[in-house]
Each structure stands twice: as structure tokens, then as C-alpha cells.
Tab-separated table of C-alpha atoms and ligand atoms in Angstrom:
chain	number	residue	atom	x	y	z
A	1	UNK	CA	0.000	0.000	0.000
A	2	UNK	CA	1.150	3.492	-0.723
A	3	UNK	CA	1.310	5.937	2.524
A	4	UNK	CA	-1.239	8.447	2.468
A	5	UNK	CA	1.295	10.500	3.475
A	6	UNK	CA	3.529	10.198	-0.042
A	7	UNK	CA	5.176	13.213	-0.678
A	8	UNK	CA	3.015	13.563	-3.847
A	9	UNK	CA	-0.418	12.970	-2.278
A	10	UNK	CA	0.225	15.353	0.609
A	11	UNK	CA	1.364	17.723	-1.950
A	12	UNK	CA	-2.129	17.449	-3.509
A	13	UNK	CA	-3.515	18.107	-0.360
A	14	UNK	CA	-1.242	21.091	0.360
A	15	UNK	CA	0.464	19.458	3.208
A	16	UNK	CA	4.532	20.165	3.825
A	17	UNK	CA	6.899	17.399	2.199
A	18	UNK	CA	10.159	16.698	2.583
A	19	UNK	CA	11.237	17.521	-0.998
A	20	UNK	CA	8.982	18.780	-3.672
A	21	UNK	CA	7.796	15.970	-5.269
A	22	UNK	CA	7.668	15.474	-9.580
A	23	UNK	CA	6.385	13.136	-12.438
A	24	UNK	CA	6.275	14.645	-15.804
A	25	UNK	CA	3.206	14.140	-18.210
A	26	UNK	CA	3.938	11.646	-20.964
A	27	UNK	CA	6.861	10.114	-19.027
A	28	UNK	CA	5.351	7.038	-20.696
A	29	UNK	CA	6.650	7.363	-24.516
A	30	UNK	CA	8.478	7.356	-26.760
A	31	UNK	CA	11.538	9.001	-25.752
A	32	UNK	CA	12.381	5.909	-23.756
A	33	UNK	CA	13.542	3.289	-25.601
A	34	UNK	CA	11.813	0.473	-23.596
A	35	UNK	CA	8.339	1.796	-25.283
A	36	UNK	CA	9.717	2.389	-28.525
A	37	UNK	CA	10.695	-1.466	-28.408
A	38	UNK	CA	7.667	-2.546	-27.616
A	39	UNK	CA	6.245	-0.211	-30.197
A	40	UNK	CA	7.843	-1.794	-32.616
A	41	UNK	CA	5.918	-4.838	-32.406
A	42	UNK	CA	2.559	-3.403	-31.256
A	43	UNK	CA	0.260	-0.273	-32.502
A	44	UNK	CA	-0.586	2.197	-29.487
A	45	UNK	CA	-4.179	0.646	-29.050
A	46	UNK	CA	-2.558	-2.656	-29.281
A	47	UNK	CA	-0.641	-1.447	-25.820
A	48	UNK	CA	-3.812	0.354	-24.519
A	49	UNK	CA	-5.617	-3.018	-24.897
A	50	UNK	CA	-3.097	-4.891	-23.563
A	51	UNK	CA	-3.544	-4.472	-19.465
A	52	UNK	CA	0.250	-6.222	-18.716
A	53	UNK	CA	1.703	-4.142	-21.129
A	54	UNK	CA	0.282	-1.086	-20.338
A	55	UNK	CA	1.241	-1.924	-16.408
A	56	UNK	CA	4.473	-2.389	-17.457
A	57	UNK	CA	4.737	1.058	-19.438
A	58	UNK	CA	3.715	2.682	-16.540
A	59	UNK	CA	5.715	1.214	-14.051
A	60	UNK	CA	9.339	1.260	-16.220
A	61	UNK	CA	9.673	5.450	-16.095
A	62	UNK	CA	8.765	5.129	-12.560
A	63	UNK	CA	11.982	2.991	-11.839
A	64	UNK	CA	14.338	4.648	-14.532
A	65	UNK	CA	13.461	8.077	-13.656
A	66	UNK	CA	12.886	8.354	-9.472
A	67	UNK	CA	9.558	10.063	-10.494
A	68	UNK	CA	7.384	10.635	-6.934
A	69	UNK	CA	4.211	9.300	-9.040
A	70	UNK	CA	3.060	7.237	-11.893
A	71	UNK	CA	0.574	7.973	-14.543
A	72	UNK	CA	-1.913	5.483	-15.965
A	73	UNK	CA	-0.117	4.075	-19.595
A	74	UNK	CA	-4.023	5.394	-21.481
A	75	UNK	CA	-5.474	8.334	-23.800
A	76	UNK	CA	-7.579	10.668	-23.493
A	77	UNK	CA	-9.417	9.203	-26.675
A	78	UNK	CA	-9.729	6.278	-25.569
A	79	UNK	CA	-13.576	7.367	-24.344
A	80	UNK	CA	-14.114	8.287	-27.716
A	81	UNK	CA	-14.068	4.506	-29.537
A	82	UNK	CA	-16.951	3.040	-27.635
A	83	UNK	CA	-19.272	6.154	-28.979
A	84	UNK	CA	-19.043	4.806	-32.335
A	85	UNK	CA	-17.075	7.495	-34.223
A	86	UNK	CA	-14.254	5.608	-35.340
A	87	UNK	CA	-10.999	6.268	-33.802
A	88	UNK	CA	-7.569	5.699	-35.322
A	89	UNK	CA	-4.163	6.938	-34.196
A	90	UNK	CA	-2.690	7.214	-38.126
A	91	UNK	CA	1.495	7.202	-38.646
A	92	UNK	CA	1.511	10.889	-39.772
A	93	UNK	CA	-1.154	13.010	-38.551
A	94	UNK	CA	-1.878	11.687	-35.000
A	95	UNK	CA	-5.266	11.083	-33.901
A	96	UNK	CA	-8.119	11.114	-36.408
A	97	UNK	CA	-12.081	11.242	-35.777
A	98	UNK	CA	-13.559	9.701	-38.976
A	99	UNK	CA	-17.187	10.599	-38.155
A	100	UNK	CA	-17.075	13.643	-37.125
A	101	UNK	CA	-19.893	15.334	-34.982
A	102	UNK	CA	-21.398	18.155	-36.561
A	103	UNK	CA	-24.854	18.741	-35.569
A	104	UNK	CA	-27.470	17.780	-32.902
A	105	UNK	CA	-28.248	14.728	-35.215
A	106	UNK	CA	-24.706	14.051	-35.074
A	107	UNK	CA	-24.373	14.036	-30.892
A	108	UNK	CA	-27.927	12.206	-30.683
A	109	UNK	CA	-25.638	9.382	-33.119
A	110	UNK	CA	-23.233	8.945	-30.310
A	111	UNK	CA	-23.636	5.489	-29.243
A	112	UNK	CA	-24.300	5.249	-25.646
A	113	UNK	CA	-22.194	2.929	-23.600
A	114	UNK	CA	-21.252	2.018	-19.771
A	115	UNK	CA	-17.998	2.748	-19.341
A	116	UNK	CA	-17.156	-0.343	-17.020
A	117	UNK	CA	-17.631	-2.504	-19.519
A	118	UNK	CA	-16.420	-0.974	-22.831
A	119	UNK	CA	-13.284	0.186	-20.928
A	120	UNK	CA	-12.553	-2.813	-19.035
A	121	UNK	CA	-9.317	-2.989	-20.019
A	122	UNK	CA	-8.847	0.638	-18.736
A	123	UNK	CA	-9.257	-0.736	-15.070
A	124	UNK	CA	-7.783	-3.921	-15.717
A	125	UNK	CA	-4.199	-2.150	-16.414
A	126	UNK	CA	-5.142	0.295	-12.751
A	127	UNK	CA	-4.960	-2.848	-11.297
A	128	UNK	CA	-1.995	-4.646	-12.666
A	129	UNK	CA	-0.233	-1.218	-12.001
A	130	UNK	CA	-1.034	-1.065	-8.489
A	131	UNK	CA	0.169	-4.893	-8.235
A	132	UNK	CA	3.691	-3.983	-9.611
A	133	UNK	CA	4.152	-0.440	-8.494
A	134	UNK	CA	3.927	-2.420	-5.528
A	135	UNK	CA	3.351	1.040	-3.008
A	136	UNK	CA	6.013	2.825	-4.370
A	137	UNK	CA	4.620	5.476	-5.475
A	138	UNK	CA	1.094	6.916	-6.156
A	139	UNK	CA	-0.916	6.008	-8.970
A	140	UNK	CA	-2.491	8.680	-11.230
A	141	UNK	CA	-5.966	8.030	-13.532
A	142	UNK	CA	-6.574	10.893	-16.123
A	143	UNK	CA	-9.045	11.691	-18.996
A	144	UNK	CA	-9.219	14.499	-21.370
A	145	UNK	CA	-11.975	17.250	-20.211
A	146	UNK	CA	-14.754	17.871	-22.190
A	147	UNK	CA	-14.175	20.828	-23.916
A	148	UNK	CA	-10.900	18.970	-25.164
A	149	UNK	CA	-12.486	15.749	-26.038
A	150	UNK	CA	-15.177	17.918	-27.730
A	151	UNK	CA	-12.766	19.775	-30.172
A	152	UNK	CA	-11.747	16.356	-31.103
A	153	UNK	CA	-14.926	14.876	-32.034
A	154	UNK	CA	-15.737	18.186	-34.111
A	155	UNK	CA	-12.611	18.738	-35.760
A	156	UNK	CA	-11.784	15.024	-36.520
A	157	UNK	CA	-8.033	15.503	-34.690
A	158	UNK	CA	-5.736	18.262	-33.810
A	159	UNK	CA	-6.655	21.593	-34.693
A	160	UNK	CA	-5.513	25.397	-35.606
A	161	UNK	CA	-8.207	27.396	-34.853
A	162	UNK	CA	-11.068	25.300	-33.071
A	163	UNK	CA	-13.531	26.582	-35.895
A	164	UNK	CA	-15.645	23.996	-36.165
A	165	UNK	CA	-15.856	23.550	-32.450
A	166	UNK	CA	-16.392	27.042	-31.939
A	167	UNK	CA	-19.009	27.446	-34.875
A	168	UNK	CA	-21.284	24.466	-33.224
A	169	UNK	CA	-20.806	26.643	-29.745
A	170	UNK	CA	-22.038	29.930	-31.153
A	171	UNK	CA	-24.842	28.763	-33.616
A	172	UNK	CA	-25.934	25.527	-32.266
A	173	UNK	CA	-26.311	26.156	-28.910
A	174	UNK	CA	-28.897	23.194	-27.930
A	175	UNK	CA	-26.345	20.626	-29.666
A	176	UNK	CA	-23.234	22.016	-27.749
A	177	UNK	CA	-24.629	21.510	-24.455
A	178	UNK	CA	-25.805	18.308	-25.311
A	179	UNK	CA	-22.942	17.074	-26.665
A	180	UNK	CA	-21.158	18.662	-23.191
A	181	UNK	CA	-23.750	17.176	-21.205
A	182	UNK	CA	-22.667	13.540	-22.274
A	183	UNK	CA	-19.186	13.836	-22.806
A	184	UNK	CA	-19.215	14.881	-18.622
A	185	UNK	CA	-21.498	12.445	-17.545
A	186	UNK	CA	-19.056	9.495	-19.218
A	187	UNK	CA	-16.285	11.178	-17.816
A	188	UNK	CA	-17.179	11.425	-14.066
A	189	UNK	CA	-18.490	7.311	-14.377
A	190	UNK	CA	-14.993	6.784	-16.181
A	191	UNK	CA	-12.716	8.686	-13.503
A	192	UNK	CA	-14.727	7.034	-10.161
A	193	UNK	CA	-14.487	3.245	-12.541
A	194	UNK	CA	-10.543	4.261	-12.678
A	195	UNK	CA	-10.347	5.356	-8.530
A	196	UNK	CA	-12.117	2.023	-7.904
A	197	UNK	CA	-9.950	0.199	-9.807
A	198	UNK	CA	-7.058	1.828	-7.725
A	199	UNK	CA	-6.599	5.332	-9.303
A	200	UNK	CA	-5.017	7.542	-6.324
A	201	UNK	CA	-5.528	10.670	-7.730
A	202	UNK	CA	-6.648	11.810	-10.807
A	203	UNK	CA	-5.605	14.393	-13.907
A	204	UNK	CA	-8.350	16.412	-15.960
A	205	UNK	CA	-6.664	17.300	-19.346
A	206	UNK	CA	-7.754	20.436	-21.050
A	207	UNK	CA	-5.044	20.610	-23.244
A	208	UNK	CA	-6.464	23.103	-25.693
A	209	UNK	CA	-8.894	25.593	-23.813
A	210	UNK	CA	-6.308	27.845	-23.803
A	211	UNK	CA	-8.131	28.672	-27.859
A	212	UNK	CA	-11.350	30.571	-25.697
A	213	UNK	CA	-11.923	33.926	-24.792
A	214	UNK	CA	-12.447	34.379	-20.914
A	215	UNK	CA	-16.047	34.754	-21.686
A	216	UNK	CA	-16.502	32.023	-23.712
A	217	UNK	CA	-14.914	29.491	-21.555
A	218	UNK	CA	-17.460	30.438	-18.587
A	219	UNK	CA	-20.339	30.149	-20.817
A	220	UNK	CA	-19.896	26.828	-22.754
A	221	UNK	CA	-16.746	24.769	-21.128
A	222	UNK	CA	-16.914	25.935	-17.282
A	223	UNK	CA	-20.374	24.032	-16.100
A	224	UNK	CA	-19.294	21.381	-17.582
A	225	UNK	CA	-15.437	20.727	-16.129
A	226	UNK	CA	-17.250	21.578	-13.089
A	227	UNK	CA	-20.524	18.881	-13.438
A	228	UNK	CA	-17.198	16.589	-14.024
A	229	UNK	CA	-14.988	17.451	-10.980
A	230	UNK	CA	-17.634	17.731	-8.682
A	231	UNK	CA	-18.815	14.533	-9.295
A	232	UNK	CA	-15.408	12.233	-8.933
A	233	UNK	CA	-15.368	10.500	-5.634
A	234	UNK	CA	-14.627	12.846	-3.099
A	235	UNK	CA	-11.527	12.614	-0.824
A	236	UNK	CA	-9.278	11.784	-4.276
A	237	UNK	CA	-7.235	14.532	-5.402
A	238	UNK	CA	-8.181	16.062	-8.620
A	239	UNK	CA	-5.217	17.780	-11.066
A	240	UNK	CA	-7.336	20.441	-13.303
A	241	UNK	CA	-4.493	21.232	-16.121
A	242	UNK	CA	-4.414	22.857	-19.174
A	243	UNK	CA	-2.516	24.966	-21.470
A	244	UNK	CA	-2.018	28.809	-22.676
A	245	UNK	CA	-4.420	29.608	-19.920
A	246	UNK	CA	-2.742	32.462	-18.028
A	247	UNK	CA	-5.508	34.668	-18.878
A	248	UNK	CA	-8.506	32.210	-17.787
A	249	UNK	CA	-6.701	30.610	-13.809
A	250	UNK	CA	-9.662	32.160	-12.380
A	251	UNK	CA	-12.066	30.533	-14.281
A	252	UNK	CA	-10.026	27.289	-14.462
A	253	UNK	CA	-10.263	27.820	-10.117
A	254	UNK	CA	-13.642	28.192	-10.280
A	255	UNK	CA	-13.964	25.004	-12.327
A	256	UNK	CA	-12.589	23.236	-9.636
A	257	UNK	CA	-9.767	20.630	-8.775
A	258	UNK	CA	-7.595	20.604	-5.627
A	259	UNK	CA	-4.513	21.486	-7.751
A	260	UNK	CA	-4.154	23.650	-10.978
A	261	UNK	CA	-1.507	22.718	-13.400
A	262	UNK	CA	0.125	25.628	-15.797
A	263	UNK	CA	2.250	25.690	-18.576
A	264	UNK	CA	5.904	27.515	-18.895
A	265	UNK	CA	3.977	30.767	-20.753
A	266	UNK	CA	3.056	32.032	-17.004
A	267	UNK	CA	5.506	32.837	-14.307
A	268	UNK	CA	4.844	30.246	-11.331
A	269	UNK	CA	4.406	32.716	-8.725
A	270	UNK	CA	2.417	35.147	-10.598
A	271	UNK	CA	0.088	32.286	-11.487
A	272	UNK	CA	-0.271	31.174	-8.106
A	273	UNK	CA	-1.127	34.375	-6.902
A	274	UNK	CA	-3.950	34.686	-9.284
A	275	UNK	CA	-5.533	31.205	-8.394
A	276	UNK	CA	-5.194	31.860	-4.907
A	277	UNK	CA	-2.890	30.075	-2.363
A	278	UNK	CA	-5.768	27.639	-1.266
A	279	UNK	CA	-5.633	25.402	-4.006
A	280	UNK	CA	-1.904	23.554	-5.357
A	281	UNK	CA	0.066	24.525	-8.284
A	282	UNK	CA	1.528	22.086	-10.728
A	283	UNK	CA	3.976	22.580	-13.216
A	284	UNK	CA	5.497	24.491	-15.337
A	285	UNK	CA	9.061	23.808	-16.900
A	286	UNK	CA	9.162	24.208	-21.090
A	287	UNK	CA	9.211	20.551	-21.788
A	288	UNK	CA	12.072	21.860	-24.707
A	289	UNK	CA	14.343	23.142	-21.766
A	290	UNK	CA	15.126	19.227	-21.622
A	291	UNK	CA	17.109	19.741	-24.681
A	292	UNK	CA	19.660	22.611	-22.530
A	293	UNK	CA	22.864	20.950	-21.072
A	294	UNK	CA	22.469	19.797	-16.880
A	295	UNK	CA	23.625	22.992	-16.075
A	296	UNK	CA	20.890	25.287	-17.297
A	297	UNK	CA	18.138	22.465	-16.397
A	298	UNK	CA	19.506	23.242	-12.671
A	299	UNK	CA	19.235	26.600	-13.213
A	300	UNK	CA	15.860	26.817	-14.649
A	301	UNK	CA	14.618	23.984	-12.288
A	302	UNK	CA	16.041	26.599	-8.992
A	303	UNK	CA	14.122	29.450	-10.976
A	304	UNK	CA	10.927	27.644	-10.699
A	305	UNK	CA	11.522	26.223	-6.743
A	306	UNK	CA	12.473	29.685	-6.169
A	307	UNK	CA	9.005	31.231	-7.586
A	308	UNK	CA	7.115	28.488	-5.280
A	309	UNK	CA	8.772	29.742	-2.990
A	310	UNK	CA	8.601	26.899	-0.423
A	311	UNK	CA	4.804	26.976	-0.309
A	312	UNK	CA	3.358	23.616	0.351
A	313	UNK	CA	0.917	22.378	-2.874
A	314	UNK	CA	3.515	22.694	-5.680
A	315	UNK	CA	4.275	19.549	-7.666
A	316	UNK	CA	6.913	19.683	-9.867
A	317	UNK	CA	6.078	19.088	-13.703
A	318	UNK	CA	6.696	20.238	-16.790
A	319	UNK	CA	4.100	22.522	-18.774
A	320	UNK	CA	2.939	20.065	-21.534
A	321	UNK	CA	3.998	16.748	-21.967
A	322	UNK	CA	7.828	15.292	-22.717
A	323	UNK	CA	8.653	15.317	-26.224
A	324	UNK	CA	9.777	12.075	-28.094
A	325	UNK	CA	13.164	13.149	-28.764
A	326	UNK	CA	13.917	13.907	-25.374
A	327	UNK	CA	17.222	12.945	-23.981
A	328	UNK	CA	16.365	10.593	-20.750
A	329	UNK	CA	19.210	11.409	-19.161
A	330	UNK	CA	18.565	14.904	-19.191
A	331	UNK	CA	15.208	13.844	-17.681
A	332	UNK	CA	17.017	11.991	-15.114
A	333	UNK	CA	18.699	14.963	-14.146
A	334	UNK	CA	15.701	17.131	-13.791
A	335	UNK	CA	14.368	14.792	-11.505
A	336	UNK	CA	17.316	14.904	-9.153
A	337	UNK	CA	17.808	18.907	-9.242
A	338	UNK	CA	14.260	18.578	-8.277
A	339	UNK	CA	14.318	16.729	-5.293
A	340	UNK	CA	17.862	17.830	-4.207
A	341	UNK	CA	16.664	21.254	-4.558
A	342	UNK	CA	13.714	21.496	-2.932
A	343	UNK	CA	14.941	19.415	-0.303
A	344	UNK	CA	14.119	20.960	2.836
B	1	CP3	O1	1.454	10.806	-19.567
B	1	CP3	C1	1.645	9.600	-19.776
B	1	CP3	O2	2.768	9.105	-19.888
B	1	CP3	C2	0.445	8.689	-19.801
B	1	CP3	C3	-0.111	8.389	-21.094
B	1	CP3	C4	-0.767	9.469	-21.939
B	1	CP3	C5	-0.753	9.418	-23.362
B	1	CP3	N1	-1.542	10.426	-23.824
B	1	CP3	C6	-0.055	8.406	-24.159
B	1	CP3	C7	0.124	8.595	-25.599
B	1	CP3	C8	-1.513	10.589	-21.574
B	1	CP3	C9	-1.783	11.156	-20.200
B	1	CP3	C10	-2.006	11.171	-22.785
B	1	CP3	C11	-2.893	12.346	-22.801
B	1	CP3	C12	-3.276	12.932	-24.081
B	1	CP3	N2	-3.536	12.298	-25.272
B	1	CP3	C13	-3.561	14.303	-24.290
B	1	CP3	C14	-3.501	15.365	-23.216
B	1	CP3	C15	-2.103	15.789	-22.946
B	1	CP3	C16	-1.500	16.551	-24.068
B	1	CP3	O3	-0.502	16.071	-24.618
B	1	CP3	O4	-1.995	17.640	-24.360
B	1	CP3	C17	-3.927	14.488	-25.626
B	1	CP3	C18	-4.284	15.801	-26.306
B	1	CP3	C19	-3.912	13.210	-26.235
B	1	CP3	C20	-4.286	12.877	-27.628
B	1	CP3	C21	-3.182	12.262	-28.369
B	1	CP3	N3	-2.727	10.963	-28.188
B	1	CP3	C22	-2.403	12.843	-29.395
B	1	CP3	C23	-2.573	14.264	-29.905
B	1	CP3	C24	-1.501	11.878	-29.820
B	1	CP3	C25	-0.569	11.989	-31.000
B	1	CP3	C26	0.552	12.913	-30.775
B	1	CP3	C27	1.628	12.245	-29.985
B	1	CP3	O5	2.085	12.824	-29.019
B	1	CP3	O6	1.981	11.132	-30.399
B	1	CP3	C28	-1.671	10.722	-29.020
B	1	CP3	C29	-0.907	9.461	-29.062
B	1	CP3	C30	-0.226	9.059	-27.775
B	1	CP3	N4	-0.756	9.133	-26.520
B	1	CP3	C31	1.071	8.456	-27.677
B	1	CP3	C32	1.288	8.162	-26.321
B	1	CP3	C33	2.469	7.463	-25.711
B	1	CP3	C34	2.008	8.149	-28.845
B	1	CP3	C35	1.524	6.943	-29.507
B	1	CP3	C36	2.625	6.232	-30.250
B	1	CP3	O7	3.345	5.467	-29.605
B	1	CP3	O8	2.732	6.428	-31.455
């Protein structure tokens, strides 16, 4: 059994730690070579599907880097096959929707679906991670929020300028919060399924919110990350994180979570202040400043424990995930500037 008391769950609860503890997003991937072998021989659903592989993904950064948590080996698409609107992660362009939802007709088309059972595999691998993390360290669940999930059933993958997600918010108003209605009612059943399973705490992912105007994120994303949050089995901490969202903290607050993760385009300390020092901060080193030497990872690492300034609730990330040509010793070395650092 993990302590309750781990460094990175007391963090979540803004209790003082010994050290500031870290994990970095995507520290499953394919900068290490142990996934890219296994890559080799299976697709990424293959691995998603495959509950001792996807343990094992999980578990392997945990013991090569000295990370103070692991994250669920998952997607934040995965929610999206059982709906019916064909998922496939192609070679070149990442993910891609092929039936894209474009109209009320096209959200009442979702297929509906219990989560438990179309995503058993999901809380098979929480279990086979808790087995062989063996209480080493905390085990994190995660799913993409629903504005983000949104975007990608409306724009069919990635996306420039969210205009098709943003068109069905302004003119089809009844379809939007429909669609939004659904996508956080399967989320809050598939978070609590994962904290059954053995999820410790849990990450929200709005990865690309940062595209709304203040305004517009109140109106059509905020009742819905907050139907979401509020609804995950209390007494688990919940990470709310996003990106290129200096200008919307207070709304993101408001939304909920017990700690707020920012990217490297806000200063630490000036974010906190604006969320307020009752909830935790996570974050927020460039995940490209693992391509400087040691040296200037120390040094930008020190910046960043110096703008936390001590205050209990910080977890150490970076602001986005690692990037697949990341050097992993250069990740290995973050890790320890982190923890010898902070050490207090
Ligand atoms: O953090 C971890 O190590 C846990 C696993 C995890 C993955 N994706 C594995 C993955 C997590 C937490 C995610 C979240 C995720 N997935 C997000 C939110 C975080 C973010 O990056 O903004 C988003 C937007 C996705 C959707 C997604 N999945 C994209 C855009 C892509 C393609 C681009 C890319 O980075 O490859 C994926 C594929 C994906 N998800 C891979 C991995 C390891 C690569 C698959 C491969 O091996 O080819």
C-alpha cells in the first residue's frame, strides 16, 4: 500500500513534504527506448488493450526516472471509440475522428455505452499497475476534459483554430450543451471506474482551452469541467491542467480541482497568486528546456523552486507533456535537481 502521506499525495492536499515531489506528463513514450521497443511490435491501441503491457509502461519510467508518481499508460481518446465514431491513431497526422460530430443529429448518433464494460481494459491495467508499483509510489488516472475531447470529435483531430468547435458553440447552442452534457457524464463514471480500480488521484486534461476567450470558456466549457470534478469521488485529489491559460486561472479555479496545473507561458508565482494560495500549483518547466545541457536544467529547475517559494501544494512538472526526442538522461537529471533542490 502506498502511505497516504507520499510526498506527492500530501502535496495534492497542500500538506509540507520533505522535498517537492515530480512526475512529468507523458513520461510514458516514446523518448524511452523500452516503449519504442515494444512499439515496434505493437500499434498504441494494441498497448492500450493490452492491461500487462500497459502496467508495465507505466511502471518502467517510474523505476528509470525516481519520479514521486506514476501515470496510468491510457489516452484521453480512448472514451471516444466506444461512442461509435471511429478512432484511429494514423502514422503521420496523430489522432483522427472519422465521423465527425457536426450537428445535434450528429451528438444524438453517439452510441451510448457504460464505461465499465467498454473500458474494461482501462481498469484492468489500474490494477496490474497497483500490483507492480507495488506502493512505491502513487498512482495517477486521467481523462481528457470535455471541452478537449469535444474539439476532437468536431474537428476530426488536432486543430488550428477550433472553428468547427467554436461554430457548433455559437450557432448551435442546444447541440453544444448536449454534446457537453454527455461527454461529462461518461467522464465522471470513467474517472470514479478508474479510482475504484485503484486510481489515487486523478488528472483532468484540457489541453487546448487555452483557444477561448475568458467569456466564452465560462459560458460553454466551465459548467461542464465543473458537473465533471464535482462529481469524482470525493476525498481523491483532482489535477485540473491545461494549457495557454494564463488569462482564464480564475475561471479554471472556479472550475474546480484541488490542484491547478500551468504551462511555462506564465511565471509560477504570478500564477499562483492569481488562483489563490488555497488550491496547489503544478507545473510548469518548457518541456524543450530538456534539450539545454544539466547545467541550465539546474538553473531553470532553482528558478521555478524559487518562484514556489517553499509553499506547500507545488508539484513539480513540466508545462505540456515530454517530447519524443527527449534525452532521458537529461530527464534523469531534472528529476534529481528537483528533489535535491527542494529538499528541505
Ligand atoms: O502521460 C503519460 O505518460 C500517460 C499516457 C498518456 C498518453 N496520452 C499516451 C500517448 C496521456 C496522459 C495522454 C494524454 C493525451 N492524449 C492528451 C492530453 C495531454 C496533451 O498532450 O496535451 C492528448 C491531447 C492526447 C491525444 C493524443 N494521443 C495525441 C494528440 C496523440 C498523438 C501525438 C503524440 O504525441 O503522439 C496521441 C498518441 C499518444 N498518446 C502516444 C502516447 C504514448 C504516442 C503513440 C505512439 O506510440 O505512437
Amino acid at each position: 500500500m502506498t502511505s497516504p502521506n507520499h510526498p506527492f499525495l500530501a502535496a495534492c492536499r497542500r500538506e509540507k513534504t520533505p522535498y517537492t515531489p515530480v512526475w512529468l506528463m507523458r513520461q510514458a513514450g516514446r523518448y524511452m527506448q523500452e516503449y519504442r521497443k515494444l512499439r515496434a511490435e505493437f500499434s498504441f491501441l494494441e498497448l492500450c488493450k493490452r492491461p500487462d503491457l500497459a502496467a508495465e509502461i507505466t511502471v518502467t519510467p517510474v523505476k528509470r526516472l525516481g519520479v514521486d508518481a506514476a501515470i496510468l499508460f491510457a489516452d484521453i481518446l480512448l472514451i471516444l471509440e466506444p461512442m461509435g465514431v471511429g478512432l484511429e491513431y494514423s502514422k503521420d497526422d496523430g489522432p483522427v475522428i472519422h465521423n465527425q460530430v457536426r450537428s445535434r443529429t450528429g451528438v444524438e448518433q453517439l452510441v451510448e455505452f457504460e464505461p465499465a464494460e467498454a473500458l474494461s481494459f482501462v481498469f484492468e491495467a489500474v490494477r496490474k499497475c497497483r500490483v507492480a508499483l507495488d506502493g512505491r509510489v502513487p498512482l495517477i488516472g486521467f481523462a481528457g476534459a470535455p471541452f478537449t475531447l469535444a474539439s476532437y470529435l468536431i474537428e476530426g483531430g488536432g486543430s488550428r483554430n477550433y472553428l468547427r468547435t467554436k461554430k457548433m458553440m455559437y450557432t448551435d447552442p442546444g447541440a453544444w450543451r448536449a454534446l457537453m452534457e454527455r461527454l461529462a457524464h461518461a467522464l465522471a463514471k470513467y474517472l470514479n471506474a478508474q479510482i475504484a480500480a485503484g486510481a489515487q488521484a486523478v488528472q483532468l486534461f484540457d489541453s487546448w482551452v487555452g483557444c477561448l476567450a475568458p467569456d466564452d470558456y465560462e459560458r460553454y466549457v466551465l459548467p461542464y469541467t465543473r458537473a465533471t470534478i464535482a462529481a469524482i469521488t470525493p476525498g481523491v485529489p483532482v489535477i485540473h491542467f491545461s494549457t495557454g491559460t494564463a488569462g482564464l486561472l480564475r475561471l479554471l479555479r472556479a472550475a474546480g480541482g484541488d490542484v491547478i496545473g500551468v504551462d511555462w507561458r506564465v511565471d509560477l508565482d504570478a500564477a499562483w497568486e492569481r488562483l489563490g494560495y488555497d488550491v496547489g500549483i503544478q507545473g510548469n518547466l518548457d518541456p524543450v528546456a530538456l534539450f539545454a545541457s544539466p547545467k541550465e536544467i539546474r538553473r531553470k529547475v532553482a528558478e521555478i523552486l524559487k518562484r514556489a517559494g517553499g509553499r506547500p501544494g507545488h508539484i513539480f512538472n513540466l508545462g505540456h507533456g515530454v517530447l519524443p526526442e527527449t534525452p532521458v538522461e537529461n530527464v534523469i537529471a531534472m528529476v534529481e535537481a528537483v528533489h535535491e533542490l527542494s529538499a528541505r
